Amino acid sequence: MILCAGESLIDMVPAEGAFRPLAGGAVYNTTVALGRLGESVAYFWPISRDVFGEMLLQPLVEAGVDLDLCPRSDRLTTLALVSLSDGEARYSFYDEGSAGRMLTPGDIPDLPAGIEAIFAGGISLVPDPCGAAIEALIDRNHARLPVMVDPNIRPFFITDSDAYRARLGRILPQADIVKLSGDDLEWLYPGLDPAAAAREVLKTGPGIVLQTGGAAGARAHWSGETVSAPAIRTAVADTIGAGDTFNAGVLASLRRQGVLSKQRLATISAEEIRNALTLGAQAAAITVSRAGANPPWAHEMPGA
């Protein structure tokens, strides 16, 4: 079972002069996508008892996600006001004192024996105490479990860039796989082209750095030659949840190929990486073809 740890929130999406509430959050979207793809997945993040918390629970339950590790909270759900510009999503967050924000390192449970990998990232890495909590989860478990991290950097959410860079400097070297968009790489290494920036991240310790670029497709930087996979052409409704769904496709593929373990990731082949990038691109293409973060179900995937 893959454990996804990180934020869930409500995206307030523009709709006919008002806002429509939709379940979202980077790690939440990846969790739902994994479940819809038919993968065994668990979620760890506090979920509010407010009406928005109930909205968040429904897609998780429908996707078959294991919620045994999810504490319920009387604090409010994080809200993200979404604005769209040429299909690209931009966010403003209402997060102070929220259910997820107040997760502490002391809330991190011992992981059940069935957990075989960890996925984490998103804005949950930025503020404390929740950022320290996710960092503690990775620190305690990365030596025995493979870890994938997508920081999904939102500069306008970061109030202390030095502290956040320091946190990423501790977390990313502990990861087996790091996924970074072009915007992420520009923030981490201003002035470097994305491929050079991705290689700088690789030097810090991860086994694989995935570089994504929307229509430009995805690349994997690792110990071998760079592996590439093209984006799948489709009519784009918006990009909400695209990278999150890509992450789910990558993890699903790695698991199906039998390489989602510390030992096998150390000996992974270029073809196995290419397969993972391709499934990620296929899943993301379906998500961008429809409004909001609406990942595909297994029967909607090519070849199903």
CSV table of C-alpha atoms in Angstrom, one decimal:
chain,number,residue,atom,x,y,z
A,1,MET,CA,0.0,0.0,0.0
A,2,ILE,CA,1.2,3.5,-0.9
A,3,LEU,CA,0.9,6.1,1.8
A,4,CYS,CA,0.1,9.6,0.6
A,5,ALA,CA,0.8,12.3,3.3
A,6,GLY,CA,-0.1,15.9,2.7
A,7,GLU,CA,-2.7,18.6,2.3
A,8,SER,CA,-6.3,18.3,1.4
A,9,LEU,CA,-8.3,21.5,0.9
A,10,ILE,CA,-11.3,23.0,-1.0
A,11,ASP,CA,-10.5,24.7,-4.3
A,12,MET,CA,-13.0,27.6,-4.8
A,13,VAL,CA,-13.1,27.5,-8.6
A,14,PRO,CA,-14.6,30.4,-10.6
A,15,ALA,CA,-18.0,29.5,-12.1
A,16,GLU,CA,-20.4,32.0,-13.7
A,17,GLY,CA,-19.4,34.9,-11.6
A,18,ALA,CA,-19.3,32.9,-8.4
A,19,PHE,CA,-17.1,30.2,-6.9
A,20,ARG,CA,-17.8,26.5,-6.9
A,21,PRO,CA,-16.2,24.4,-4.1
A,22,LEU,CA,-14.2,21.4,-5.3
A,23,ALA,CA,-12.2,18.9,-3.3
A,24,GLY,CA,-8.5,19.3,-3.9
A,25,GLY,CA,-4.9,19.7,-2.7
A,26,ALA,CA,-1.8,18.4,-4.4
A,27,VAL,CA,-1.3,15.3,-2.2
A,28,TYR,CA,-5.0,14.7,-1.9
A,29,ASN,CA,-5.4,14.7,-5.7
A,30,THR,CA,-2.6,12.2,-6.1
A,31,THR,CA,-4.3,10.0,-3.4
A,32,VAL,CA,-7.6,10.0,-5.2
A,33,ALA,CA,-5.9,9.4,-8.6
A,34,LEU,CA,-4.0,6.4,-7.2
A,35,GLY,CA,-7.3,4.9,-5.9
A,36,ARG,CA,-9.1,5.5,-9.1
A,37,LEU,CA,-6.3,3.8,-11.0
A,38,GLY,CA,-6.9,0.7,-8.9
A,39,GLU,CA,-3.9,1.0,-6.7
A,40,SER,CA,-3.9,0.2,-3.0
A,41,VAL,CA,-3.4,3.5,-1.3
A,42,ALA,CA,-3.8,5.1,2.2
A,43,TYR,CA,-4.1,8.7,3.2
A,44,PHE,CA,-2.6,10.6,6.2
A,45,TRP,CA,-3.8,14.1,6.9
A,46,PRO,CA,-6.3,15.6,9.4
A,47,ILE,CA,-9.8,16.0,8.0
A,48,SER,CA,-12.1,18.6,9.5
A,49,ARG,CA,-15.6,17.7,10.7
A,50,ASP,CA,-17.0,20.8,8.9
A,51,VAL,CA,-19.1,20.5,5.8
A,52,PHE,CA,-16.0,20.9,3.6
A,53,GLY,CA,-14.3,18.0,5.4
A,54,GLU,CA,-17.3,15.8,4.4
A,55,MET,CA,-16.8,16.9,0.8
A,56,LEU,CA,-13.2,15.8,1.0
A,57,LEU,CA,-14.1,12.4,2.4
A,58,GLN,CA,-16.5,11.4,-0.3
A,59,PRO,CA,-14.0,11.1,-3.3
A,60,LEU,CA,-11.5,9.3,-1.1
A,61,VAL,CA,-14.2,6.7,-0.1
A,62,GLU,CA,-15.4,6.4,-3.7
A,63,ALA,CA,-11.8,5.7,-4.8
A,64,GLY,CA,-11.3,3.0,-2.2
A,65,VAL,CA,-8.6,4.9,-0.2
A,66,ASP,CA,-7.7,3.5,3.2
A,67,LEU,CA,-8.5,6.3,5.8
A,68,ASP,CA,-7.5,4.5,9.0
A,69,LEU,CA,-4.6,6.9,9.5
A,70,CYS,CA,-6.7,10.1,9.0
A,71,PRO,CA,-7.5,11.9,12.3
A,72,ARG,CA,-10.7,14.0,12.3
A,73,SER,CA,-10.5,17.6,13.6
A,74,ASP,CA,-12.8,20.3,14.8
A,75,ARG,CA,-10.6,22.9,13.1
A,76,LEU,CA,-11.7,24.3,9.8
A,77,THR,CA,-10.7,23.1,6.3
A,78,THR,CA,-8.1,25.0,4.3
A,79,LEU,CA,-9.6,26.9,1.4
A,80,ALA,CA,-7.8,27.8,-1.9
A,81,LEU,CA,-9.3,30.6,-4.1
A,82,VAL,CA,-8.5,29.7,-7.7
A,83,SER,CA,-8.1,32.1,-10.6
A,84,LEU,CA,-7.5,30.9,-14.1
A,85,SER,CA,-5.4,32.6,-16.7
A,86,ASP,CA,-5.2,31.0,-20.2
A,87,GLY,CA,-6.1,27.7,-18.5
A,88,GLU,CA,-3.3,28.0,-15.9
A,89,ALA,CA,-4.4,27.8,-12.2
A,90,ARG,CA,-3.3,30.4,-9.6
A,91,TYR,CA,-4.2,30.1,-5.9
A,92,SER,CA,-4.8,32.2,-2.8
A,93,PHE,CA,-4.9,30.2,0.4
A,94,TYR,CA,-6.9,30.6,3.6
A,95,ASP,CA,-5.1,28.3,5.9
A,96,GLU,CA,-4.3,29.9,9.3
A,97,GLY,CA,-5.2,27.5,12.2
A,98,SER,CA,-6.8,24.9,9.8
A,99,ALA,CA,-7.2,21.2,10.5
A,100,GLY,CA,-4.2,20.3,8.4
A,101,ARG,CA,-2.0,23.2,9.3
A,102,MET,CA,-2.0,22.2,13.0
A,103,LEU,CA,-0.7,18.7,12.4
A,104,THR,CA,2.4,18.2,14.7
A,105,PRO,CA,5.4,15.8,14.6
A,106,GLY,CA,3.8,14.2,17.8
A,107,ASP,CA,0.8,13.2,15.6
A,108,ILE,CA,2.9,11.0,13.3
A,109,PRO,CA,1.8,7.4,13.9
A,110,ASP,CA,3.9,4.2,13.6
A,111,LEU,CA,3.2,3.0,10.1
A,112,PRO,CA,1.4,-0.3,9.5
A,113,ALA,CA,3.3,-3.2,8.1
A,114,GLY,CA,1.4,-3.0,4.8
A,115,ILE,CA,2.8,0.4,3.9
A,116,GLU,CA,5.4,-0.1,1.1
A,117,ALA,CA,6.1,3.5,-0.1
A,118,ILE,CA,5.5,7.1,0.9
A,119,PHE,CA,4.4,10.0,-1.3
A,120,ALA,CA,4.5,13.5,0.2
A,121,GLY,CA,4.8,17.1,-0.8
A,122,GLY,CA,2.7,20.1,-1.7
A,123,ILE,CA,2.1,23.2,0.5
A,124,SER,CA,2.0,20.9,3.5
A,125,LEU,CA,5.8,21.1,3.5
A,126,VAL,CA,5.8,24.9,3.9
A,127,PRO,CA,4.3,26.1,7.2
A,128,ASP,CA,4.7,24.8,10.7
A,129,PRO,CA,3.8,22.7,12.6
A,130,CYS,CA,2.5,20.6,9.6
A,131,GLY,CA,5.7,21.1,7.6
A,132,ALA,CA,7.8,19.7,10.5
A,133,ALA,CA,5.3,16.8,10.8
A,134,ILE,CA,5.7,15.7,7.2
A,135,GLU,CA,9.4,16.2,7.5
A,136,ALA,CA,9.4,13.9,10.6
A,137,LEU,CA,7.4,11.3,8.8
A,138,ILE,CA,10.0,11.1,6.0
A,139,ASP,CA,12.9,11.3,8.3
A,140,ARG,CA,11.7,8.3,10.4
A,141,ASN,CA,10.8,6.1,7.4
A,142,HIS,CA,13.0,6.9,4.4
A,143,ALA,CA,15.7,4.4,5.3
A,144,ARG,CA,13.4,1.4,4.9
A,145,LEU,CA,10.6,2.7,2.6
A,146,PRO,CA,11.0,4.4,-0.9
A,147,VAL,CA,9.9,8.0,-0.8
A,148,MET,CA,8.6,10.2,-3.6
A,149,VAL,CA,8.4,13.9,-3.0
A,150,ASP,CA,6.8,16.6,-5.1
A,151,PRO,CA,7.2,20.0,-3.4
A,152,ASN,CA,4.8,21.7,-5.9
A,153,ILE,CA,6.3,25.0,-4.9
A,154,ARG,CA,3.9,27.9,-4.5
A,155,PRO,CA,6.1,31.0,-4.0
A,156,PHE,CA,3.2,33.2,-2.8
A,157,PHE,CA,2.5,30.8,0.0
A,158,ILE,CA,6.0,30.9,1.3
A,159,THR,CA,6.6,33.5,4.0
A,160,ASP,CA,10.1,32.5,4.9
A,161,SER,CA,12.0,31.3,1.8
A,162,ASP,CA,15.2,30.6,3.7
A,163,ALA,CA,13.5,28.2,6.1
A,164,TYR,CA,11.6,26.5,3.3
A,165,ARG,CA,14.8,26.1,1.3
A,166,ALA,CA,16.5,24.6,4.4
A,167,ARG,CA,13.6,22.1,4.8
A,168,LEU,CA,13.8,21.1,1.2
A,169,GLY,CA,17.5,20.8,1.6
A,170,ARG,CA,16.9,18.1,4.3
A,171,ILE,CA,13.9,16.4,2.7
A,172,LEU,CA,14.9,16.0,-1.0
A,173,PRO,CA,18.1,14.1,-0.3
A,174,GLN,CA,16.1,11.6,1.7
A,175,ALA,CA,13.8,10.9,-1.3
A,176,ASP,CA,14.3,8.2,-3.9
A,177,ILE,CA,12.2,10.1,-6.4
A,178,VAL,CA,11.7,13.9,-6.7
A,179,LYS,CA,9.3,15.5,-9.2
A,180,LEU,CA,9.7,19.1,-10.1
A,181,SER,CA,8.0,21.3,-12.6
A,182,GLY,CA,9.7,24.0,-14.6
A,183,ASP,CA,8.4,26.6,-12.2
A,184,ASP,CA,9.7,24.6,-9.2
A,185,LEU,CA,13.2,24.4,-10.8
A,186,GLU,CA,13.2,28.1,-11.6
A,187,TRP,CA,12.5,28.9,-8.0
A,188,LEU,CA,15.1,26.5,-6.7
A,189,TYR,CA,17.9,27.5,-9.2
A,190,PRO,CA,17.1,30.9,-10.7
A,191,GLY,CA,18.8,31.5,-14.0
A,192,LEU,CA,19.5,27.8,-14.8
A,193,ASP,CA,17.7,26.0,-17.6
A,194,PRO,CA,15.3,23.3,-16.2
A,195,ALA,CA,17.5,20.4,-17.2
A,196,ALA,CA,20.6,21.8,-15.5
A,197,ALA,CA,18.6,22.7,-12.4
A,198,ALA,CA,17.2,19.1,-12.2
A,199,ARG,CA,20.7,17.7,-12.4
A,200,GLU,CA,21.7,20.0,-9.5
A,201,VAL,CA,18.9,18.5,-7.4
A,202,LEU,CA,20.0,15.0,-8.5
A,203,LYS,CA,23.5,15.8,-7.1
A,204,THR,CA,22.0,16.3,-3.6
A,205,GLY,CA,21.1,12.6,-3.2
A,206,PRO,CA,17.8,11.5,-4.8
A,207,GLY,CA,18.0,8.5,-7.1
A,208,ILE,CA,15.7,9.9,-9.8
A,209,VAL,CA,14.6,13.5,-10.5
A,210,LEU,CA,11.5,13.9,-12.7
A,211,GLN,CA,11.4,17.2,-14.7
A,212,THR,CA,7.9,18.0,-16.0
A,213,GLY,CA,7.0,20.8,-18.5
A,214,GLY,CA,3.4,20.5,-19.5
A,215,ALA,CA,3.2,20.2,-23.3
A,216,ALA,CA,7.0,19.7,-23.4
A,217,GLY,CA,6.5,16.3,-21.7
A,218,ALA,CA,8.6,14.8,-18.9
A,219,ARG,CA,12.2,13.8,-18.4
A,220,ALA,CA,13.9,11.6,-15.8
A,221,HIS,CA,17.4,12.5,-14.7
A,222,TRP,CA,19.2,9.6,-13.0
A,223,SER,CA,22.5,7.6,-13.1
A,224,GLY,CA,21.9,6.7,-16.7
A,225,GLU,CA,21.1,8.7,-19.9
A,226,THR,CA,18.2,11.1,-19.5
A,227,VAL,CA,14.9,9.4,-20.2
A,228,SER,CA,12.1,11.3,-22.0
A,229,ALA,CA,8.4,10.8,-22.6
A,230,PRO,CA,6.2,13.2,-24.7
A,231,ALA,CA,3.1,14.8,-23.4
A,232,ILE,CA,-0.2,13.4,-24.8
A,233,ARG,CA,-2.0,15.8,-27.1
A,234,THR,CA,-5.4,16.7,-25.9
A,235,ALA,CA,-7.9,19.6,-25.7
A,236,VAL,CA,-7.1,21.4,-22.4
A,237,ALA,CA,-9.9,22.4,-20.1
A,238,ASP,CA,-7.5,23.5,-17.4
A,239,THR,CA,-4.4,22.2,-15.7
A,240,ILE,CA,-5.8,21.8,-12.1
A,241,GLY,CA,-4.5,18.5,-10.8
A,242,ALA,CA,-2.4,17.6,-13.8
A,243,GLY,CA,0.9,17.2,-12.1
A,244,ASP,CA,-0.7,15.4,-9.2
A,245,THR,CA,-2.3,12.9,-11.5
A,246,PHE,CA,1.1,12.5,-13.3
A,247,ASN,CA,2.6,11.5,-9.9
A,248,ALA,CA,-0.1,8.9,-9.4
A,249,GLY,CA,0.5,7.4,-12.8
A,250,VAL,CA,4.3,7.2,-12.2
A,251,LEU,CA,3.8,5.5,-8.8
A,252,ALA,CA,1.2,3.1,-10.3
A,253,SER,CA,3.5,2.1,-13.1
A,254,LEU,CA,6.5,1.6,-10.8
A,255,ARG,CA,4.4,-0.6,-8.6
A,256,ARG,CA,2.9,-2.6,-11.4
A,257,GLN,CA,6.4,-3.2,-12.8
A,258,GLY,CA,7.5,-4.5,-9.4
A,259,VAL,CA,10.2,-1.8,-8.9
A,260,LEU,CA,8.6,0.2,-6.1
A,261,SER,CA,11.1,-0.8,-3.4
A,262,LYS,CA,14.4,0.5,-2.2
A,263,GLN,CA,16.3,-2.4,-3.7
A,264,ARG,CA,14.6,-2.4,-7.1
A,265,LEU,CA,14.7,1.4,-7.5
A,266,ALA,CA,18.5,1.1,-7.1
A,267,THR,CA,18.7,-1.1,-10.2
A,268,ILE,CA,15.8,0.4,-12.2
A,269,SER,CA,16.2,0.4,-16.0
A,270,ALA,CA,15.6,3.2,-18.5
A,271,GLU,CA,12.7,1.2,-20.0
A,272,GLU,CA,11.0,0.9,-16.6
A,273,ILE,CA,11.4,4.7,-16.1
A,274,ARG,CA,10.0,5.4,-19.5
A,275,ASN,CA,7.0,3.2,-18.8
A,276,ALA,CA,6.4,5.2,-15.6
A,277,LEU,CA,6.7,8.5,-17.4
A,278,THR,CA,4.3,7.3,-20.1
A,279,LEU,CA,1.6,6.2,-17.7
A,280,GLY,CA,1.9,9.4,-15.8
A,281,ALA,CA,1.5,11.4,-19.1
A,282,GLN,CA,-1.5,9.3,-20.1
A,283,ALA,CA,-3.3,9.9,-16.8
A,284,ALA,CA,-2.5,13.6,-16.7
A,285,ALA,CA,-3.8,14.1,-20.3
A,286,ILE,CA,-7.2,12.8,-19.2
A,287,THR,CA,-7.2,15.2,-16.2
A,288,VAL,CA,-6.4,18.3,-18.2
A,289,SER,CA,-9.1,17.4,-20.7
A,290,ARG,CA,-11.8,18.1,-18.1
A,291,ALA,CA,-12.5,20.9,-15.6
A,292,GLY,CA,-11.0,20.7,-12.1
A,293,ALA,CA,-8.9,18.0,-10.5
A,294,ASN,CA,-10.8,15.0,-11.9
A,295,PRO,CA,-8.3,12.1,-12.3
A,296,PRO,CA,-9.2,9.2,-14.5
A,297,TRP,CA,-10.6,5.9,-13.4
A,298,ALA,CA,-8.8,2.7,-14.4
A,299,HIS,CA,-11.3,1.9,-17.1
A,300,GLU,CA,-10.7,5.3,-18.8
A,301,MET,CA,-7.0,4.7,-19.3
A,302,PRO,CA,-5.6,3.7,-22.7
A,303,GLY,CA,-5.6,-0.1,-23.2
A,304,ALA,CA,-8.1,-0.6,-20.4
